[in-house]
Structures are given as structure tokens and as C-alpha cells.
Amino acid sequence: MLSLSHLLLFFLISLYSLSAYSTTLSLSPTAAPPPLANPWQRLAHLATASSTRAHHLKTNLSATTKVPLFPRGYGGYSISLSFGTPPQTSSFVMDSGSSLLWFPCTRRYSCNSCNFADIDPTNITTFIPKSSSSAKIVGCRNPQCKWIFPNVRCRECGKNQTRCNQSCPPYMIQYGSGSTTGLLLSDSLVFPDKMVDNFVVGCSIFSNRQPGGIAGFGRGPESLPAQMKLKKFSYCLVSHRFDGEPVTSDLVLDTDGAAAARGRGIKYTPFRKNPTSVNAAFHDYYYFTLRKITVGGIKVKAPYKFLVPNSDGKGGTIVDSGTTFTYMEKEVFELVAEEFEKQIGKNYGRAAAVEKESGLRPCYNISGENAVDLPKLTFHFKGGAKMALPLADYFSFLDESVICMTIVSSSGTEDGFGPGPAIILGNYQQQNFYIEYDLENERFGFRSQVCK
Ligand SMILES: *[C@@H]1O[C@H](CO)[C@@H](O)[C@H](O)[C@H]1NC(C)=O
Ligand SMILES: *[C@@H]1O[C@H](CO)[C@@H](O)[C@H](O)[C@H]1NC(C)=O
Ligand SMILES: *[C@@H]1O[C@H](CO)[C@@H](O)[C@H](O)[C@H]1NC(C)=O
Ligand SMILES: *[C@@H]1O[C@H](CO)[C@@H](O)[C@H](O)[C@H]1NC(C)=O
Ligand SMILES: *[C@@H]1O[C@H](CO)[C@@H](O)[C@H](O)[C@H]1NC(C)=O
């Protein structure tokens, strides 16, 4: 999720948790636990069983882990991850636009404005640190604290060391449409076939507009790919028409680059860094170089300043799984919208009422048409890789007779060219593509593929 409030329109995803996946309590590799009267004894038993299994898992690490990715009605894709001893399962929005992982945490967790369509805000699954024997609060002196607070200053320990236990300061993360705050924990991240110890995860006790967790897959040291030392990760996003249905695709996490080679036909473009020192958040984003945008083969004359980030951190293009509809800075958006209008406006009537209501545009009334013919939208990247979007990725039916372009822009000022990326490739425009973040080779790969 981008931390730029001006970017966030009501389309952009609101985050919440998938509570359908209940806590996994037993990792017991052998017999069922003996019936114990005391719940603490039972917990201790589970913990022992879990660490036995953990030892087993750690001696046989597989290079590739697959995690099911669910299309969600709020516009994102979620994964379930388990933390702790014994493991507790939480749902996270898979977000390549931020880096920290956090979950709703403790029984006191509270969330403001968290009424979303298909979730009960009074029944959010929370992680309970006290129920995990491996959960620790990250201390101020722990180098992991510096991931989030590079300039943290800790108190002197004092002669008898009593003041050494100061915790890392509370974090507060501002997303485009909300925020979360809590304390950093370290605990084990547990997969069916492997385990990562001392994984830093945010224990959020208060959030605004996101009652579920977020799994940051960005470029920061605290992100899941960084903490797991992934060489690459990839996904193929099933269509949003399956939102809320138990239709999934795999999120693939690879720790071995060679084993991760994934077939032919993948086109690559190098990642690039945002040169700015103004805002560290921009270093978390996956920038790449968009050379041009074409609509029906006609080049849209987007000024260079939008395509490449400058030293103030303005401009450039990023890919973000946590943004729903691709965002374009107003000037670029208008050029794209105008080119569509120029090419198809004579064939179909504009549906102005729907535009007003939905905030999307242009929208066309196609009632009575048997087939709709629309120009191809193609992104051309550095190195020659071309991403020709399937029609469903950039024009969507709002009802049976109206289609709207599913790209959004800032609604604000005309010259509102703020800091941060000018173009954000959202997940809607990644549907039915195999997408690869090749971290080892610093490049973004994609291939047209039906994900479901
Ligand atoms: C709360 O969520 C759990 C887990 O998803 C579910 O089993 C339970 O029925 C829910 N309770 C209510 C009151 O909705
Ligand atoms: C290690 O994992 C692989 C793949 O899951 C499995 O085939 C193999 O039997 C495992 N080896 C041990 C010693 O558990
Ligand atoms: C540690 O030192 C402080 C004063 O610096 C003192 O009040 C406290 O009792 C000491 N604690 C221990 C465990 O020695
Ligand atoms: C500091 O932490 C250690 C280990 O976590 C613990 O044994 C010790 O009692 C703590 N000291 C204080 C003053 O809280
Ligand atoms: C679309 O056009 C048809 C006929 O041309 C009209 O009946 C219908 O109301 C229009 N729909 C919208 C949403 O404008």
C-alpha cells in the first residue's frame, strides 16, 4: 500500500482479515496430547510438540514454498500465515507496496472504521503473544529494531543492567487509507514444510480502516522476502470475478534462484531504485522503467518526468499488489483517457451518469452491441518487454450495458504532481499474468497466463 494519502481513492483497497481460517493448534507429529486438566500444561505440551516438529522442519528446508492466494472483495489478495509456538494463523493482505508484516494482536486489539462488506469487525482473528512460547518483544538494542527505526536512540543500560530491557519504540504506519500501530515482536514463521525463527512481525493493537493484517513484500529489510532471504517470489492473480470464492492460486516463495526457473516466455525488465533521499518509503517500492504507453498502437505522449523518478523522488512507475486499479498521475491519465475517447468515442456513447456514480471514466454504454471492439492497452518497458493487457484488465462491466476503464487518477488539483510514483501498476492490471519479482537478478518478469 502506498503511504501517500493523495493517492488513495475509495477504490483502493481497504484492508481486513480473512477469519475463515481458524487457528492451527496442533503440530503434533506423534500421538494426540494426553488429556490434561490444566490448560497451561496443555499449552506446554503443544509447545514441546511444536518445537520437536520445528527441529524436524529445520533440518529439511525445501527451496520453494507455496502459499494460496485468495482474491478478495476489498480489491486485494490475501494469504494465510502462521506464527508462534504453537502456530496461530492470521490472514494478511499480500502487499508488495510496503514492507512490514503485522497482524491484529492481543485481545485488546481495536480497529476504527473497520466495517467492510464481508467481515464482522467484532470477530477479527487476533494473534495472542502470551499463547506463543517463542514470541519475544523486540528490544531497542536489537539490530532488527533499526530496520524500522534507523535512528533509534536507546537509554543507557545503567550499572546493573536493569534498564537494558527497553523495547523497540512503537511503530505507527500510515497507509493511504488508514493506519496501524503496535510493538515489534519476533516469533517463528511456520510453514507446512519449513520454519523461519526470529521473524520480526508487528503486533498491532490499534488500526484505522484495516482490521486485518498486511504482509509487506516490499524492498525493506523487514519485508517477508528480505527476512526469508528469498531469491524470488511470484504469483499469478486469479480474476477478481472470483472475489470471496474459495478460488486460489499460488504465491511461490523461492530461496533457491536456480531451482526457481519457471518456464519459457517470461519477459523481463530491470528494477530501478528511486534516487531520492527525501522519503525512505520510496526505497521500499519496486520501480521499473516504463518507456511508453500505447493505446491501439498509438503512443500516448506522457512526459518523461512522469516515467522516471527524479532526485526529489517524484515520478516513476512501480508495481504494487496492494493497489487495486492502476493509478496514473492526472496528466498521464488524461492522455490515456483521451486516446481511448478518440478511438472509440465515435462507436459508443458515454455513460455520464455511471461515470459520476462510480468515479471511473471513461464509461461507455454498449447496450445492444453483440461484440465490443476496444483498442489494446500496452505498457512498453525498458529492455523491450511489452505488457499487452487482456481487455478484462482495463475495461470492466459495471452492469450488463456499461463498461468503464479501470484505471484511476488523483481527483485533486490539476497540477497535483506530488512526490512518489506517477504510475502504479495495480493488481487489477496484473490479473491473468504470471508475475515474478526476481530479487536475485533485480528484475521484474511477467508472462500472459490464465491463472484459473
Ligand atoms: C468468528 O470467527 C470464527 C472464525 O472464523 C467463526 O468460526 C465464528 O463463527 C465467528 N463468530 C461470529 C459470532 O461470527
Ligand atoms: C525432505 O523433504 C522432501 C520434500 O518434501 C521429502 O521428499 C524428503 O523425504 C524429506 N526428507 C526428510 C529426511 O524428511
Ligand atoms: C539497579 O540500580 C538501581 C539504581 O541505579 C537500583 O535502584 C536498583 O535497586 C538496582 N537493582 C538491582 C537488581 O540491583
Ligand atoms: C530483562 O530481560 C531478561 C531476559 O529477558 C530478564 O531475565 C530480566 O529479568 C529483565 N530485567 C528487567 C529489569 O526487567
Ligand atoms: C444505454 O443505452 C440504452 C439505449 O440506447 C438506454 O436505454 C440505457 O438507459 C442506457 N444505459 C445507461 C446506463 O446509460
PDB file of N, CA and C in Angstrom, residues 6 272 274 287-293 300-310 313-318 327-335 409-410 413-424:
ATOM      1  N   HIS A   6      -2.761  11.202  -0.850  1.00  0.00           N
ATOM      2  CA  HIS A   6      -3.450  11.757  -2.004  1.00  0.00           C
ATOM      3  C   HIS A   6      -3.715  10.707  -3.066  1.00  0.00           C
ATOM      4  N   ARG A 272      14.513  -0.626 -10.827  1.00  0.00           N
ATOM      5  CA  ARG A 272      15.402   0.510 -10.620  1.00  0.00           C
ATOM      6  C   ARG A 272      15.119   1.099  -9.256  1.00  0.00           C
ATOM      7  N   ASN A 274      14.665   4.306  -6.629  1.00  0.00           N
ATOM      8  CA  ASN A 274      14.326   5.717  -6.574  1.00  0.00           C
ATOM      9  C   ASN A 274      15.533   6.430  -5.959  1.00  0.00           C
ATOM     10  N   TYR A 287      10.340  -0.184  -8.342  1.00  0.00           N
ATOM     11  CA  TYR A 287      10.296   0.675  -9.526  1.00  0.00           C
ATOM     12  C   TYR A 287      10.835  -0.081 -10.722  1.00  0.00           C
ATOM     13  N   PHE A 288      10.299   0.218 -11.872  1.00  0.00           N
ATOM     14  CA  PHE A 288      10.925  -0.210 -13.120  1.00  0.00           C
ATOM     15  C   PHE A 288      10.692   0.899 -14.135  1.00  0.00           C
ATOM     16  N   THR A 289      11.282   0.736 -15.317  1.00  0.00           N
ATOM     17  CA  THR A 289      11.217   1.830 -16.265  1.00  0.00           C
ATOM     18  C   THR A 289      10.172   1.571 -17.339  1.00  0.00           C
ATOM     19  N   LEU A 290       9.150   2.397 -17.291  1.00  0.00           N
ATOM     20  CA  LEU A 290       8.124   2.349 -18.328  1.00  0.00           C
ATOM     21  C   LEU A 290       8.573   3.314 -19.414  1.00  0.00           C
ATOM     22  N   ARG A 291       8.758   2.801 -20.623  1.00  0.00           N
ATOM     23  CA  ARG A 291       9.218   3.660 -21.720  1.00  0.00           C
ATOM     24  C   ARG A 291       8.054   4.377 -22.396  1.00  0.00           C
ATOM     25  N   LYS A 292       6.989   3.630 -22.619  1.00  0.00           N
ATOM     26  CA  LYS A 292       5.822   4.270 -23.219  1.00  0.00           C
ATOM     27  C   LYS A 292       4.556   3.464 -22.989  1.00  0.00           C
ATOM     28  N   ILE A 293       3.444   4.137 -23.207  1.00  0.00           N
ATOM     29  CA  ILE A 293       2.134   3.506 -23.121  1.00  0.00           C
ATOM     30  C   ILE A 293       1.513   3.661 -24.505  1.00  0.00           C
ATOM     31  N   VAL A 300       0.939   7.244 -26.400  1.00  0.00           N
ATOM     32  CA  VAL A 300       0.414   8.328 -25.581  1.00  0.00           C
ATOM     33  C   VAL A 300       1.612   9.175 -25.148  1.00  0.00           C
ATOM     34  N   LYS A 301       1.523  10.472 -25.392  1.00  0.00           N
ATOM     35  CA  LYS A 301       2.720  11.291 -25.186  1.00  0.00           C
ATOM     36  C   LYS A 301       2.900  11.713 -23.727  1.00  0.00           C
ATOM     37  N   ALA A 302       3.202  10.739 -22.897  1.00  0.00           N
ATOM     38  CA  ALA A 302       3.406  11.015 -21.473  1.00  0.00           C
ATOM     39  C   ALA A 302       4.791  11.626 -21.274  1.00  0.00           C
ATOM     40  N   PRO A 303       4.865  12.808 -20.648  1.00  0.00           N
ATOM     41  CA  PRO A 303       6.164  13.437 -20.442  1.00  0.00           C
ATOM     42  C   PRO A 303       7.127  12.553 -19.644  1.00  0.00           C
ATOM     43  N   TYR A 304       8.379  12.670 -19.994  1.00  0.00           N
ATOM     44  CA  TYR A 304       9.444  11.863 -19.401  1.00  0.00           C
ATOM     45  C   TYR A 304       9.477  11.976 -17.888  1.00  0.00           C
ATOM     46  N   LYS A 305       9.197  13.196 -17.386  1.00  0.00           N
ATOM     47  CA  LYS A 305       9.283  13.408 -15.937  1.00  0.00           C
ATOM     48  C   LYS A 305       8.360  12.484 -15.147  1.00  0.00           C
ATOM     49  N   PHE A 306       7.330  11.977 -15.817  1.00  0.00           N
ATOM     50  CA  PHE A 306       6.440  11.059 -15.118  1.00  0.00           C
ATOM     51  C   PHE A 306       6.970   9.629 -15.147  1.00  0.00           C
ATOM     52  N   LEU A 307       7.735   9.334 -16.178  1.00  0.00           N
ATOM     53  CA  LEU A 307       8.133   7.944 -16.382  1.00  0.00           C
ATOM     54  C   LEU A 307       9.321   7.515 -15.541  1.00  0.00           C
ATOM     55  N   VAL A 308      10.144   8.471 -15.135  1.00  0.00           N
ATOM     56  CA  VAL A 308      11.371   8.143 -14.413  1.00  0.00           C
ATOM     57  C   VAL A 308      11.452   8.980 -13.133  1.00  0.00           C
ATOM     58  N   PRO A 309      11.763   8.361 -11.998  1.00  0.00           N
ATOM     59  CA  PRO A 309      11.823   9.148 -10.762  1.00  0.00           C
ATOM     60  C   PRO A 309      13.010  10.125 -10.770  1.00  0.00           C
ATOM     61  N   ASN A 310      12.772  11.336 -10.313  1.00  0.00           N
ATOM     62  CA  ASN A 310      13.858  12.310 -10.247  1.00  0.00           C
ATOM     63  C   ASN A 310      14.441  12.355  -8.828  1.00  0.00           C
ATOM     64  N   GLY A 313      12.367  12.365  -5.817  1.00  0.00           N
ATOM     65  CA  GLY A 313      11.529  11.192  -5.595  1.00  0.00           C
ATOM     66  C   GLY A 313      10.224  11.235  -6.362  1.00  0.00           C
ATOM     67  N   LYS A 314      10.060  12.226  -7.201  1.00  0.00           N
ATOM     68  CA  LYS A 314       8.821  12.336  -7.972  1.00  0.00           C
ATOM     69  C   LYS A 314       8.904  11.524  -9.244  1.00  0.00           C
ATOM     70  N   GLY A 315       7.782  10.922  -9.587  1.00  0.00           N
ATOM     71  CA  GLY A 315       7.705  10.238 -10.864  1.00  0.00           C
ATOM     72  C   GLY A 315       8.114   8.779 -10.787  1.00  0.00           C
ATOM     73  N   GLY A 316       8.085   8.131 -11.926  1.00  0.00           N
ATOM     74  CA  GLY A 316       8.447   6.731 -11.990  1.00  0.00           C
ATOM     75  C   GLY A 316       7.240   5.814 -11.895  1.00  0.00           C
ATOM     76  N   THR A 317       7.499   4.568 -12.186  1.00  0.00           N
ATOM     77  CA  THR A 317       6.445   3.555 -12.210  1.00  0.00           C
ATOM     78  C   THR A 317       6.799   2.434 -11.254  1.00  0.00           C
ATOM     79  N   ILE A 318       5.827   1.993 -10.480  1.00  0.00           N
ATOM     80  CA  ILE A 318       6.050   0.854  -9.595  1.00  0.00           C
ATOM     81  C   ILE A 318       4.978  -0.206  -9.826  1.00  0.00           C
ATOM     82  N   TYR A 327      -2.964   3.273 -11.011  1.00  0.00           N
ATOM     83  CA  TYR A 327      -3.066   4.705 -10.775  1.00  0.00           C
ATOM     84  C   TYR A 327      -2.144   5.423 -11.757  1.00  0.00           C
ATOM     85  N   MET A 328      -2.648   6.516 -12.297  1.00  0.00           N
ATOM     86  CA  MET A 328      -1.776   7.359 -13.126  1.00  0.00           C
ATOM     87  C   MET A 328      -1.922   8.800 -12.687  1.00  0.00           C
ATOM     88  N   GLU A 329      -0.833   9.486 -12.622  1.00  0.00           N
ATOM     89  CA  GLU A 329      -0.817  10.925 -12.343  1.00  0.00           C
ATOM     90  C   GLU A 329      -1.755  11.588 -13.346  1.00  0.00           C
ATOM     91  N   LYS A 330      -2.444  12.596 -12.905  1.00  0.00           N
ATOM     92  CA  LYS A 330      -3.551  13.169 -13.682  1.00  0.00           C
ATOM     93  C   LYS A 330      -3.210  13.450 -15.153  1.00  0.00           C
ATOM     94  N   GLU A 331      -2.054  14.051 -15.367  1.00  0.00           N
ATOM     95  CA  GLU A 331      -1.688  14.426 -16.735  1.00  0.00           C
ATOM     96  C   GLU A 331      -1.561  13.194 -17.647  1.00  0.00           C
ATOM     97  N   VAL A 332      -0.977  12.133 -17.102  1.00  0.00           N
ATOM     98  CA  VAL A 332      -0.821  10.903 -17.877  1.00  0.00           C
ATOM     99  C   VAL A 332      -2.190  10.254 -18.087  1.00  0.00           C
ATOM    100  N   PHE A 333      -2.955  10.232 -17.016  1.00  0.00           N
ATOM    101  CA  PHE A 333      -4.292   9.631 -17.089  1.00  0.00           C
ATOM    102  C   PHE A 333      -5.132  10.297 -18.181  1.00  0.00           C
ATOM    103  N   GLU A 334      -5.111  11.633 -18.196  1.00  0.00           N
ATOM    104  CA  GLU A 334      -5.937  12.355 -19.183  1.00  0.00           C
ATOM    105  C   GLU A 334      -5.527  11.984 -20.603  1.00  0.00           C
ATOM    106  N   LEU A 335      -4.224  11.835 -20.812  1.00  0.00           N
ATOM    107  CA  LEU A 335      -3.748  11.483 -22.150  1.00  0.00           C
ATOM    108  C   LEU A 335      -4.252  10.100 -22.565  1.00  0.00           C
ATOM    109  N   SER A 409      -7.071   8.033 -11.201  1.00  0.00           N
ATOM    110  CA  SER A 409      -6.140   9.145 -11.104  1.00  0.00           C
ATOM    111  C   SER A 409      -6.434   9.927  -9.840  1.00  0.00           C
ATOM    112  N   SER A 410      -5.580  10.902  -9.568  1.00  0.00           N
ATOM    113  CA  SER A 410      -5.845  11.753  -8.421  1.00  0.00           C
ATOM    114  C   SER A 410      -7.034  12.631  -8.770  1.00  0.00           C
ATOM    115  N   THR A 413      -6.032  18.420  -7.342  1.00  0.00           N
ATOM    116  CA  THR A 413      -5.632  19.567  -8.141  1.00  0.00           C
ATOM    117  C   THR A 413      -5.091  19.163  -9.510  1.00  0.00           C
ATOM    118  N   GLU A 414      -5.195  20.077 -10.438  1.00  0.00           N
ATOM    119  CA  GLU A 414      -4.749  19.820 -11.805  1.00  0.00           C
ATOM    120  C   GLU A 414      -3.259  19.524 -11.872  1.00  0.00           C
ATOM    121  N   ASP A 415      -2.502  20.332 -11.146  1.00  0.00           N
ATOM    122  CA  ASP A 415      -1.051  20.158 -11.218  1.00  0.00           C
ATOM    123  C   ASP A 415      -0.559  19.283 -10.083  1.00  0.00           C
ATOM    124  N   GLY A 416      -1.451  18.466  -9.537  1.00  0.00           N
ATOM    125  CA  GLY A 416      -1.124  17.688  -8.345  1.00  0.00           C
ATOM    126  C   GLY A 416      -0.095  16.609  -8.580  1.00  0.00           C
ATOM    127  N   PHE A 417       1.048  16.996  -9.051  1.00  0.00           N
ATOM    128  CA  PHE A 417       2.111  16.029  -9.263  1.00  0.00           C
ATOM    129  C   PHE A 417       2.927  15.958  -7.985  1.00  0.00           C
ATOM    130  N   GLY A 418       2.457  15.144  -7.073  1.00  0.00           N
ATOM    131  CA  GLY A 418       3.090  15.064  -5.763  1.00  0.00           C
ATOM    132  C   GLY A 418       4.319  14.181  -5.792  1.00  0.00           C
ATOM    133  N   PRO A 419       4.920  13.970  -4.628  1.00  0.00           N
ATOM    134  CA  PRO A 419       6.054  13.060  -4.558  1.00  0.00           C
ATOM    135  C   PRO A 419       5.579  11.627  -4.776  1.00  0.00           C
ATOM    136  N   GLY A 420       6.533  10.764  -5.001  1.00  0.00           N
ATOM    137  CA  GLY A 420       6.184   9.359  -5.159  1.00  0.00           C
ATOM    138  C   GLY A 420       5.893   8.999  -6.591  1.00  0.00           C
ATOM    139  N   PRO A 421       5.612   7.722  -6.805  1.00  0.00           N
ATOM    140  CA  PRO A 421       5.437   7.233  -8.165  1.00  0.00           C
ATOM    141  C   PRO A 421       4.299   7.918  -8.912  1.00  0.00           C
ATOM    142  N   ALA A 422       4.481   8.114 -10.200  1.00  0.00           N
ATOM    143  CA  ALA A 422       3.446   8.730 -11.033  1.00  0.00           C
ATOM    144  C   ALA A 422       2.507   7.668 -11.588  1.00  0.00           C
ATOM    145  N   ILE A 423       3.011   6.456 -11.657  1.00  0.00           N
ATOM    146  CA  ILE A 423       2.200   5.359 -12.183  1.00  0.00           C
ATOM    147  C   ILE A 423       2.382   4.152 -11.280  1.00  0.00           C
ATOM    148  N   ILE A 424       1.267   3.566 -10.889  1.00  0.00           N
ATOM    149  CA  ILE A 424       1.303   2.391 -10.022  1.00  0.00           C
ATOM    150  C   ILE A 424       0.546   1.277 -10.711  1.00  0.00           C
TER     151      ILE A 424
END
